[in-house]
Amino acid sequence: MMNGANTMFILLGAIMVLAMHAGFAFLEVGTVRHKNQVNALVKIMTDFGISTLAYFFIGYQVAYGVDFFAGAAELTQNNGYELVKFFFLLTFAAAIPAIVSGGIAERARFYPMLLSSALIVAVVYPFFEGLIWNGNYGFQAWLEEQFGAGFHDFAGSVVVHGVGGWIAFAAVALLGSRKGRYRDGKVMAFAPSNIPFLALGAWILTVGWFGFNVMSAQTLDGISGLVAVNSLMAMVGGTVVALVVGRNDPGFIHNGPLAGLVAVCAGSDLMHPIGSLIVGGVAGGLFVFVFTTAQNKFPKFDDVLGVWPLHGLCGAWGGIAAGIFGAEGMGGLGGVSLVSQLIGTAAGIAIALIGGFIIYGVVKAVIGLRLDEEAEFIGADLAIHKIGSTSEE
């Protein structure tokens, strides 16, 4: 009976996180210009398909040493719990290309990016995932022996979001900025094309995040209401600070809760709700400040949706914050080491940057990453998919 209940529990989590990919899609659709909206939708859908194949046949085995080359009777033991666990963890893995998609929007070639996504999900992401969540290569055991606790990342502030954001950093750096984005050293603002779609994407992600975090327990007896309330408080902290620091800007306001939720993932099972509120608030301010600074001060680094500050930096902050606010002295449950959190976070950043620059760099050198000037001018919708988002195009 419990096997069936656990299978249903994690299946519901997988479905909720799967729905988050619609959030990624609409957040990007609402941010990019009209001539790139179809491409945004297609990328998220096809990235998920390619990620599934890469993770099913290669990535899951890299992370957990498990493959699916067995008979159906064996695979469906315990109500098929292991199959549904794969589905749940796949939705996390597929978030990596979805994160990258927002950073490289409006000027990336389609098939080279799909190839890069497959390689990232097959090798780079599962390598770090297995290191942290499966104890591969003795990394966690070493941290525990040296510093009294392993690297704690309950729902993936670093494993998923940090790694995705820093891989996106590599892709954005290699692509360069969009044509017309900077003229005479000044930023030419490309306003979001559709604020309602942007808001819809943010809301879908926010709701799905409670499956992302709460159901990371993976079994019914491991579920904790603390995770839910910590996620809620971090979301609110990110929203309110982004509102104030971002001066009522709707783009910042709708990314604020996402920044808070990214940051709370790691320690959501340990921190006090007030600590989570602070962690989320810091993340909301961090996103607004760094996104604004990067857009205005670094002309060649054109991160369209701000995925590096949102996922990369806020994810890193979340990994470190778990070591601060998860401690008993800060009202948390304890069992964490700040030194381990710093080392684990740094390891995630390093692996993501090295893997990202290698994969996107090789693909760039061999077949190219970027649309030609004419294709970028007319937009990815017509250049790649031969259709616009409305009948008038």
CSV table of C-alpha atoms in Angstrom, one decimal:
chain,number,residue,atom,x,y,z
A,1,MET,CA,0.0,0.0,0.0
A,2,MET,CA,2.8,2.4,0.9
A,3,ASN,CA,4.7,1.6,-2.3
A,4,GLY,CA,1.6,2.7,-4.3
A,5,ALA,CA,1.2,5.8,-2.2
A,6,ASN,CA,4.8,6.8,-2.6
A,7,THR,CA,4.6,6.2,-6.4
A,8,MET,CA,1.5,8.4,-6.6
A,9,PHE,CA,3.2,11.1,-4.5
A,10,ILE,CA,6.3,11.4,-6.6
A,11,LEU,CA,4.3,11.1,-9.8
A,12,LEU,CA,2.3,14.2,-8.7
A,13,GLY,CA,5.6,16.0,-8.1
A,14,ALA,CA,6.8,15.0,-11.5
A,15,ILE,CA,3.7,16.4,-13.1
A,16,MET,CA,3.9,19.7,-11.2
A,17,VAL,CA,7.5,20.2,-12.2
A,18,LEU,CA,6.7,19.2,-15.8
A,19,ALA,CA,4.1,22.0,-15.7
A,20,MET,CA,6.8,24.4,-14.7
A,21,HIS,CA,8.3,24.0,-18.2
A,22,ALA,CA,5.2,25.8,-19.5
A,23,GLY,CA,6.2,28.5,-17.1
A,24,PHE,CA,9.7,28.7,-18.6
A,25,ALA,CA,8.1,28.9,-22.0
A,26,PHE,CA,5.7,31.8,-21.3
A,27,LEU,CA,8.2,33.7,-19.3
A,28,GLU,CA,10.4,33.7,-22.3
A,29,VAL,CA,7.6,34.4,-24.8
A,30,GLY,CA,6.5,37.4,-22.8
A,31,THR,CA,10.1,38.8,-22.6
A,32,VAL,CA,11.4,38.3,-26.2
A,33,ARG,CA,10.3,40.4,-29.1
A,34,HIS,CA,7.3,39.3,-31.2
A,35,LYS,CA,9.5,37.9,-34.0
A,36,ASN,CA,11.0,35.4,-31.6
A,37,GLN,CA,8.0,34.1,-29.7
A,38,VAL,CA,7.3,30.9,-31.7
A,39,ASN,CA,11.0,30.0,-31.3
A,40,ALA,CA,10.7,30.4,-27.5
A,41,LEU,CA,7.8,28.0,-27.4
A,42,VAL,CA,9.4,25.5,-29.7
A,43,LYS,CA,12.7,25.5,-27.8
A,44,ILE,CA,11.2,24.6,-24.5
A,45,MET,CA,9.2,21.7,-26.0
A,46,THR,CA,12.0,20.2,-28.1
A,47,ASP,CA,14.6,20.7,-25.3
A,48,PHE,CA,12.4,18.6,-23.1
A,49,GLY,CA,12.1,15.9,-25.7
A,50,ILE,CA,15.9,15.8,-26.3
A,51,SER,CA,16.6,16.0,-22.6
A,52,THR,CA,14.4,13.0,-21.9
A,53,LEU,CA,16.3,10.8,-24.4
A,54,ALA,CA,19.7,12.0,-23.2
A,55,TYR,CA,18.8,11.4,-19.5
A,56,PHE,CA,17.0,8.1,-20.1
A,57,PHE,CA,19.8,6.5,-22.1
A,58,ILE,CA,22.9,8.2,-20.6
A,59,GLY,CA,22.4,10.8,-17.9
A,60,TYR,CA,20.5,8.8,-15.3
A,61,GLN,CA,23.1,6.1,-15.4
A,62,VAL,CA,25.9,8.7,-15.0
A,63,ALA,CA,24.2,10.1,-11.9
A,64,TYR,CA,22.8,7.0,-10.2
A,65,GLY,CA,24.3,4.0,-12.0
A,66,VAL,CA,20.8,2.8,-13.0
A,67,ASP,CA,19.6,1.9,-16.5
A,68,PHE,CA,16.4,0.7,-17.9
A,69,PHE,CA,17.6,-2.2,-20.1
A,70,ALA,CA,15.5,-4.8,-18.2
A,71,GLY,CA,12.2,-6.4,-18.7
A,72,ALA,CA,9.0,-4.5,-17.9
A,73,ALA,CA,8.2,-7.0,-15.0
A,74,GLU,CA,11.4,-5.9,-13.3
A,75,LEU,CA,10.9,-2.2,-14.0
A,76,THR,CA,7.4,-2.2,-12.5
A,77,GLN,CA,8.4,-3.6,-9.1
A,78,ASN,CA,7.1,-1.6,-6.1
A,79,ASN,CA,4.4,-0.2,-8.4
A,80,GLY,CA,7.0,1.2,-10.7
A,81,TYR,CA,8.4,3.6,-8.1
A,82,GLU,CA,11.9,3.7,-9.7
A,83,LEU,CA,10.4,4.6,-13.1
A,84,VAL,CA,8.4,7.5,-11.6
A,85,LYS,CA,11.5,8.6,-9.6
A,86,PHE,CA,13.3,8.8,-13.0
A,87,PHE,CA,10.4,10.9,-14.4
A,88,PHE,CA,10.6,13.3,-11.4
A,89,LEU,CA,14.4,13.7,-11.6
A,90,LEU,CA,14.2,14.1,-15.4
A,91,THR,CA,12.0,17.2,-15.0
A,92,PHE,CA,14.8,18.7,-12.9
A,93,ALA,CA,17.5,17.7,-15.5
A,94,ALA,CA,15.4,19.2,-18.4
A,95,ALA,CA,15.2,22.5,-16.5
A,96,ILE,CA,18.9,23.1,-17.4
A,97,PRO,CA,18.3,23.7,-21.1
A,98,ALA,CA,15.1,25.6,-20.2
A,99,ILE,CA,17.2,27.9,-18.1
A,100,VAL,CA,19.8,28.3,-20.8
A,101,SER,CA,17.1,29.0,-23.4
A,102,GLY,CA,16.2,32.3,-21.7
A,103,GLY,CA,19.7,33.6,-21.7
A,104,ILE,CA,20.5,32.8,-25.4
A,105,ALA,CA,17.2,33.9,-26.8
A,106,GLU,CA,16.7,35.8,-30.1
A,107,ARG,CA,20.1,34.9,-31.8
A,108,ALA,CA,20.9,31.2,-31.3
A,109,ARG,CA,20.8,28.6,-34.0
A,110,PHE,CA,18.2,25.8,-33.3
A,111,TYR,CA,19.9,22.5,-33.9
A,112,PRO,CA,23.3,23.4,-32.5
A,113,MET,CA,21.6,24.4,-29.3
A,114,LEU,CA,19.6,21.2,-29.2
A,115,LEU,CA,22.8,19.2,-29.6
A,116,SER,CA,24.4,21.2,-26.8
A,117,SER,CA,21.4,20.6,-24.6
A,118,ALA,CA,21.6,16.8,-25.2
A,119,LEU,CA,25.3,16.8,-24.2
A,120,ILE,CA,24.7,18.9,-21.1
A,121,VAL,CA,21.9,16.7,-19.8
A,122,ALA,CA,23.7,13.5,-20.7
A,123,VAL,CA,27.1,14.3,-19.1
A,124,VAL,CA,27.6,17.7,-17.3
A,125,TYR,CA,24.5,18.0,-15.2
A,126,PRO,CA,24.3,14.3,-14.1
A,127,PHE,CA,27.9,14.3,-13.2
A,128,PHE,CA,27.3,17.0,-10.5
A,129,GLU,CA,23.9,15.6,-9.6
A,130,GLY,CA,25.4,12.2,-8.8
A,131,LEU,CA,28.3,13.8,-6.9
A,132,ILE,CA,25.8,15.5,-4.6
A,133,TRP,CA,22.6,13.5,-4.5
A,134,ASN,CA,24.1,10.0,-4.9
A,135,GLY,CA,27.4,10.3,-3.1
A,136,ASN,CA,29.5,9.5,-6.2
A,137,TYR,CA,33.3,9.6,-6.1
A,138,GLY,CA,33.4,10.1,-2.4
A,139,PHE,CA,33.0,13.9,-2.5
A,140,GLN,CA,30.2,14.0,0.1
A,141,ALA,CA,32.0,11.5,2.3
A,142,TRP,CA,35.1,13.7,2.2
A,143,LEU,CA,33.2,16.8,3.2
A,144,GLU,CA,31.5,15.0,6.0
A,145,GLU,CA,34.8,13.7,7.3
A,146,GLN,CA,36.6,17.0,7.1
A,147,PHE,CA,33.8,19.4,8.1
A,148,GLY,CA,31.2,17.4,10.0
A,149,ALA,CA,28.5,17.5,7.3
A,150,GLY,CA,28.2,17.0,3.6
A,151,PHE,CA,27.0,19.6,1.1
A,152,HIS,CA,23.2,20.1,1.7
A,153,ASP,CA,21.1,20.9,-1.3
A,154,PHE,CA,17.6,19.5,-0.6
A,155,ALA,CA,15.9,20.6,-3.8
A,156,GLY,CA,18.6,22.0,-6.0
A,157,SER,CA,19.5,25.6,-5.4
A,158,VAL,CA,23.0,24.7,-6.7
A,159,VAL,CA,22.5,21.2,-8.3
A,160,VAL,CA,19.8,22.4,-10.7
A,161,HIS,CA,19.5,26.2,-10.6
A,162,GLY,CA,23.1,27.2,-9.9
A,163,VAL,CA,24.5,24.7,-12.5
A,164,GLY,CA,21.9,25.8,-15.1
A,165,GLY,CA,22.6,29.5,-14.5
A,166,TRP,CA,26.4,29.1,-14.8
A,167,ILE,CA,26.1,26.9,-17.9
A,168,ALA,CA,24.0,29.7,-19.3
A,169,PHE,CA,26.7,32.2,-18.4
A,170,ALA,CA,29.1,30.2,-20.7
A,171,ALA,CA,26.6,30.1,-23.6
A,172,VAL,CA,25.7,33.8,-23.3
A,173,ALA,CA,29.4,34.8,-23.2
A,174,LEU,CA,30.2,32.7,-26.3
A,175,LEU,CA,27.2,34.0,-28.3
A,176,GLY,CA,27.7,37.7,-27.8
A,177,SER,CA,25.0,40.4,-27.7
A,178,ARG,CA,22.0,40.8,-30.0
A,179,LYS,CA,22.3,43.1,-33.0
A,180,GLY,CA,21.1,46.6,-32.2
A,181,ARG,CA,21.2,46.0,-28.4
A,182,TYR,CA,24.0,48.5,-27.9
A,183,ARG,CA,24.6,51.6,-30.0
A,184,ASP,CA,27.4,54.1,-29.4
A,185,GLY,CA,28.1,52.4,-26.1
A,186,LYS,CA,24.5,52.9,-24.9
A,187,VAL,CA,21.9,50.2,-24.1
A,188,MET,CA,19.0,50.2,-26.4
A,189,ALA,CA,16.2,48.7,-24.3
A,190,PHE,CA,14.1,45.9,-25.9
A,191,ALA,CA,11.0,46.1,-23.8
A,192,PRO,CA,9.1,42.8,-23.0
A,193,SER,CA,6.7,42.0,-25.8
A,194,ASN,CA,3.9,40.8,-23.6
A,195,ILE,CA,3.7,41.4,-19.9
A,196,PRO,CA,0.6,39.2,-19.4
A,197,PHE,CA,2.5,36.2,-20.8
A,198,LEU,CA,5.5,37.1,-18.7
A,199,ALA,CA,3.3,37.2,-15.6
A,200,LEU,CA,1.6,33.9,-16.6
A,201,GLY,CA,5.0,32.2,-16.9
A,202,ALA,CA,6.1,33.5,-13.5
A,203,TRP,CA,2.8,32.3,-11.9
A,204,ILE,CA,3.1,28.8,-13.5
A,205,LEU,CA,6.6,28.5,-12.2
A,206,THR,CA,5.7,29.7,-8.8
A,207,VAL,CA,2.9,27.2,-8.3
A,208,GLY,CA,4.9,24.3,-9.7
A,209,TRP,CA,7.8,25.2,-7.4
A,210,PHE,CA,5.9,23.8,-4.5
A,211,GLY,CA,6.0,20.4,-6.2
A,212,PHE,CA,9.7,21.0,-7.0
A,213,ASN,CA,10.5,21.7,-3.3
A,214,VAL,CA,8.0,19.8,-1.2
A,215,MET,CA,8.1,16.6,-3.3
A,216,SER,CA,11.9,16.5,-3.3
A,217,ALA,CA,11.2,14.4,-0.1
A,218,GLN,CA,10.4,11.7,-2.7
A,219,THR,CA,8.3,9.6,-0.2
A,220,LEU,CA,5.2,10.4,1.8
A,221,ASP,CA,6.8,9.8,5.1
A,222,GLY,CA,9.5,12.3,4.3
A,223,ILE,CA,7.1,15.2,3.5
A,224,SER,CA,7.4,18.3,5.6
A,225,GLY,CA,5.2,21.3,6.0
A,226,LEU,CA,8.3,23.3,6.8
A,227,VAL,CA,9.5,23.0,3.2
A,228,ALA,CA,6.1,24.4,2.0
A,229,VAL,CA,6.1,27.4,4.3
A,230,ASN,CA,9.8,28.2,3.8
A,231,SER,CA,9.1,28.2,0.0
A,232,LEU,CA,6.2,30.5,0.6
A,233,MET,CA,8.1,32.9,2.7
A,234,ALA,CA,11.1,33.0,0.4
A,235,MET,CA,8.8,33.7,-2.6
A,236,VAL,CA,7.2,36.6,-0.7
A,237,GLY,CA,10.6,38.0,0.4
A,238,GLY,CA,11.8,38.0,-3.2
A,239,THR,CA,8.6,39.6,-4.4
A,240,VAL,CA,8.6,42.5,-1.9
A,241,VAL,CA,12.3,43.3,-2.2
A,242,ALA,CA,12.1,43.2,-6.1
A,243,LEU,CA,9.1,45.5,-5.9
A,244,VAL,CA,11.0,48.1,-3.8
A,245,VAL,CA,14.5,47.8,-5.4
A,246,GLY,CA,13.1,47.4,-8.9
A,247,ARG,CA,10.9,50.5,-8.5
A,248,ASN,CA,7.6,48.9,-9.6
A,249,ASP,CA,9.0,47.4,-12.8
A,250,PRO,CA,6.7,44.5,-13.7
A,251,GLY,CA,9.6,42.4,-15.1
A,252,PHE,CA,11.4,42.6,-11.8
A,253,ILE,CA,8.3,42.1,-9.7
A,254,HIS,CA,7.5,38.8,-11.5
A,255,ASN,CA,11.1,37.6,-11.4
A,256,GLY,CA,11.4,38.4,-7.7
A,257,PRO,CA,9.4,35.4,-6.4
A,258,LEU,CA,11.4,33.2,-8.7
A,259,ALA,CA,14.7,34.5,-7.3
A,260,GLY,CA,13.5,33.8,-3.8
A,261,LEU,CA,12.3,30.3,-4.7
A,262,VAL,CA,15.7,29.5,-6.4
A,263,ALA,CA,17.5,30.5,-3.2
A,264,VAL,CA,15.4,28.6,-0.8
A,265,CYS,CA,15.6,25.2,-2.5
A,266,ALA,CA,18.8,24.1,-0.8
A,267,GLY,CA,17.8,24.8,2.8
A,268,SER,CA,14.0,24.7,2.6
A,269,ASP,CA,13.9,21.6,4.8
A,270,LEU,CA,16.2,23.1,7.5
A,271,MET,CA,15.6,26.9,7.8
A,272,HIS,CA,13.2,28.8,10.0
A,273,PRO,CA,10.5,30.6,8.0
A,274,ILE,CA,11.9,34.0,9.0
A,275,GLY,CA,15.3,32.9,7.8
A,276,SER,CA,13.7,31.9,4.5
A,277,LEU,CA,12.0,35.3,4.2
A,278,ILE,CA,15.5,36.9,4.6
A,279,VAL,CA,17.1,34.5,2.1
A,280,GLY,CA,14.3,35.2,-0.5
A,281,GLY,CA,14.6,38.9,0.1
A,282,VAL,CA,18.3,39.0,-0.5
A,283,ALA,CA,17.8,36.9,-3.6
A,284,GLY,CA,15.2,39.4,-5.0
A,285,GLY,CA,17.5,42.3,-4.4
A,286,LEU,CA,20.5,40.4,-5.8
A,287,PHE,CA,18.7,39.7,-9.0
A,288,VAL,CA,17.5,43.2,-9.7
A,289,PHE,CA,20.9,44.7,-8.9
A,290,VAL,CA,23.1,42.3,-10.9
A,291,PHE,CA,20.7,42.1,-13.9
A,292,THR,CA,20.6,45.9,-14.1
A,293,THR,CA,24.4,46.2,-13.7
A,294,ALA,CA,25.2,43.5,-16.2
A,295,GLN,CA,22.9,44.9,-18.9
A,296,ASN,CA,24.3,48.4,-18.5
A,297,LYS,CA,27.9,47.8,-17.9
A,298,PHE,CA,28.8,44.7,-19.9
A,299,PRO,CA,27.8,45.3,-23.5
A,300,LYS,CA,28.8,41.9,-24.9
A,301,PHE,CA,27.1,39.9,-22.1
A,302,ASP,CA,23.5,39.9,-23.3
A,303,ASP,CA,21.5,37.7,-21.0
A,304,VAL,CA,18.0,38.2,-22.3
A,305,LEU,CA,15.9,36.9,-19.3
A,306,GLY,CA,18.6,37.4,-16.7
A,307,VAL,CA,19.0,33.7,-16.1
A,308,TRP,CA,22.6,34.0,-14.8
A,309,PRO,CA,21.7,36.3,-11.9
A,310,LEU,CA,18.4,34.6,-11.3
A,311,HIS,CA,19.5,31.0,-11.3
A,312,GLY,CA,23.3,31.1,-11.2
A,313,LEU,CA,23.9,33.8,-8.5
A,314,CYS,CA,20.7,33.3,-6.5
A,315,GLY,CA,21.3,29.5,-6.7
A,316,ALA,CA,24.8,30.0,-5.3
A,317,TRP,CA,23.4,32.3,-2.6
A,318,GLY,CA,20.9,29.6,-1.7
A,319,GLY,CA,23.7,27.0,-1.3
A,320,ILE,CA,25.6,29.3,1.0
A,321,ALA,CA,22.5,30.5,2.8
A,322,ALA,CA,21.6,27.0,3.8
A,323,GLY,CA,24.8,26.8,5.8
A,324,ILE,CA,24.0,30.1,7.6
A,325,PHE,CA,20.2,30.0,8.2
A,326,GLY,CA,20.1,26.2,8.5
A,327,ALA,CA,22.3,26.3,11.6
A,328,GLU,CA,20.6,25.9,15.0
A,329,GLY,CA,22.0,29.2,16.1
A,330,MET,CA,19.9,30.9,13.4
A,331,GLY,CA,16.7,29.0,14.2
A,332,GLY,CA,17.3,26.2,11.8
A,333,LEU,CA,17.4,22.4,12.4
A,334,GLY,CA,21.2,22.2,12.1
A,335,GLY,CA,23.3,19.4,10.7
A,336,VAL,CA,25.0,21.7,8.1
A,337,SER,CA,28.5,23.1,7.7
A,338,LEU,CA,29.0,26.5,6.2
A,339,VAL,CA,32.5,25.4,4.9
A,340,SER,CA,30.9,22.4,3.1
A,341,GLN,CA,28.2,24.7,1.7
A,342,LEU,CA,30.9,27.0,0.3
A,343,ILE,CA,33.0,24.2,-1.2
A,344,GLY,CA,29.9,22.4,-2.7
A,345,THR,CA,28.7,25.7,-4.2
A,346,ALA,CA,32.1,26.5,-5.6
A,347,ALA,CA,32.3,22.9,-7.1
A,348,GLY,CA,28.9,23.3,-8.8
A,349,ILE,CA,30.0,26.6,-10.3
A,350,ALA,CA,33.3,25.2,-11.5
A,351,ILE,CA,31.8,22.1,-13.1
A,352,ALA,CA,29.1,24.2,-14.8
A,353,LEU,CA,31.5,26.7,-16.2
A,354,ILE,CA,34.0,24.1,-17.4
A,355,GLY,CA,31.3,21.9,-18.9
A,356,GLY,CA,29.5,24.8,-20.4
A,357,PHE,CA,32.5,26.4,-22.1
A,358,ILE,CA,33.7,23.1,-23.4
A,359,ILE,CA,30.4,22.0,-24.9
A,360,TYR,CA,29.3,25.3,-26.3
A,361,GLY,CA,32.8,26.2,-27.3
A,362,VAL,CA,33.3,23.0,-29.3
A,363,VAL,CA,29.8,23.3,-30.9
A,364,LYS,CA,30.6,26.9,-31.8
A,365,ALA,CA,33.9,26.0,-33.4
A,366,VAL,CA,32.6,23.0,-35.3
A,367,ILE,CA,29.1,24.1,-36.6
A,368,GLY,CA,28.5,27.5,-35.1
A,369,LEU,CA,26.0,28.7,-32.4
A,370,ARG,CA,24.6,31.9,-33.8
A,371,LEU,CA,22.1,32.9,-36.5
A,372,ASP,CA,23.4,34.9,-39.4
A,373,GLU,CA,22.7,38.6,-39.4
A,374,GLU,CA,19.7,38.4,-41.8
A,375,ALA,CA,18.0,35.6,-39.9
A,376,GLU,CA,18.5,37.5,-36.6
A,377,PHE,CA,17.0,40.6,-38.2
A,378,ILE,CA,13.9,38.9,-39.5
A,379,GLY,CA,13.6,36.9,-36.3
A,380,ALA,CA,14.0,33.3,-35.3
A,381,ASP,CA,10.3,32.6,-35.9
A,382,LEU,CA,10.4,33.2,-39.7
A,383,ALA,CA,14.1,32.2,-40.2
A,384,ILE,CA,13.8,28.8,-38.4
A,385,HIS,CA,10.1,27.9,-38.2
A,386,LYS,CA,8.8,29.7,-41.2
A,387,ILE,CA,5.8,31.1,-39.3
A,388,GLY,CA,5.1,34.0,-37.0
A,389,SER,CA,3.2,34.1,-33.7
A,390,THR,CA,0.2,35.9,-35.4
A,391,SER,CA,-1.4,35.6,-38.7
A,392,GLU,CA,-0.3,39.1,-39.7
A,393,GLU,CA,3.4,38.1,-39.6
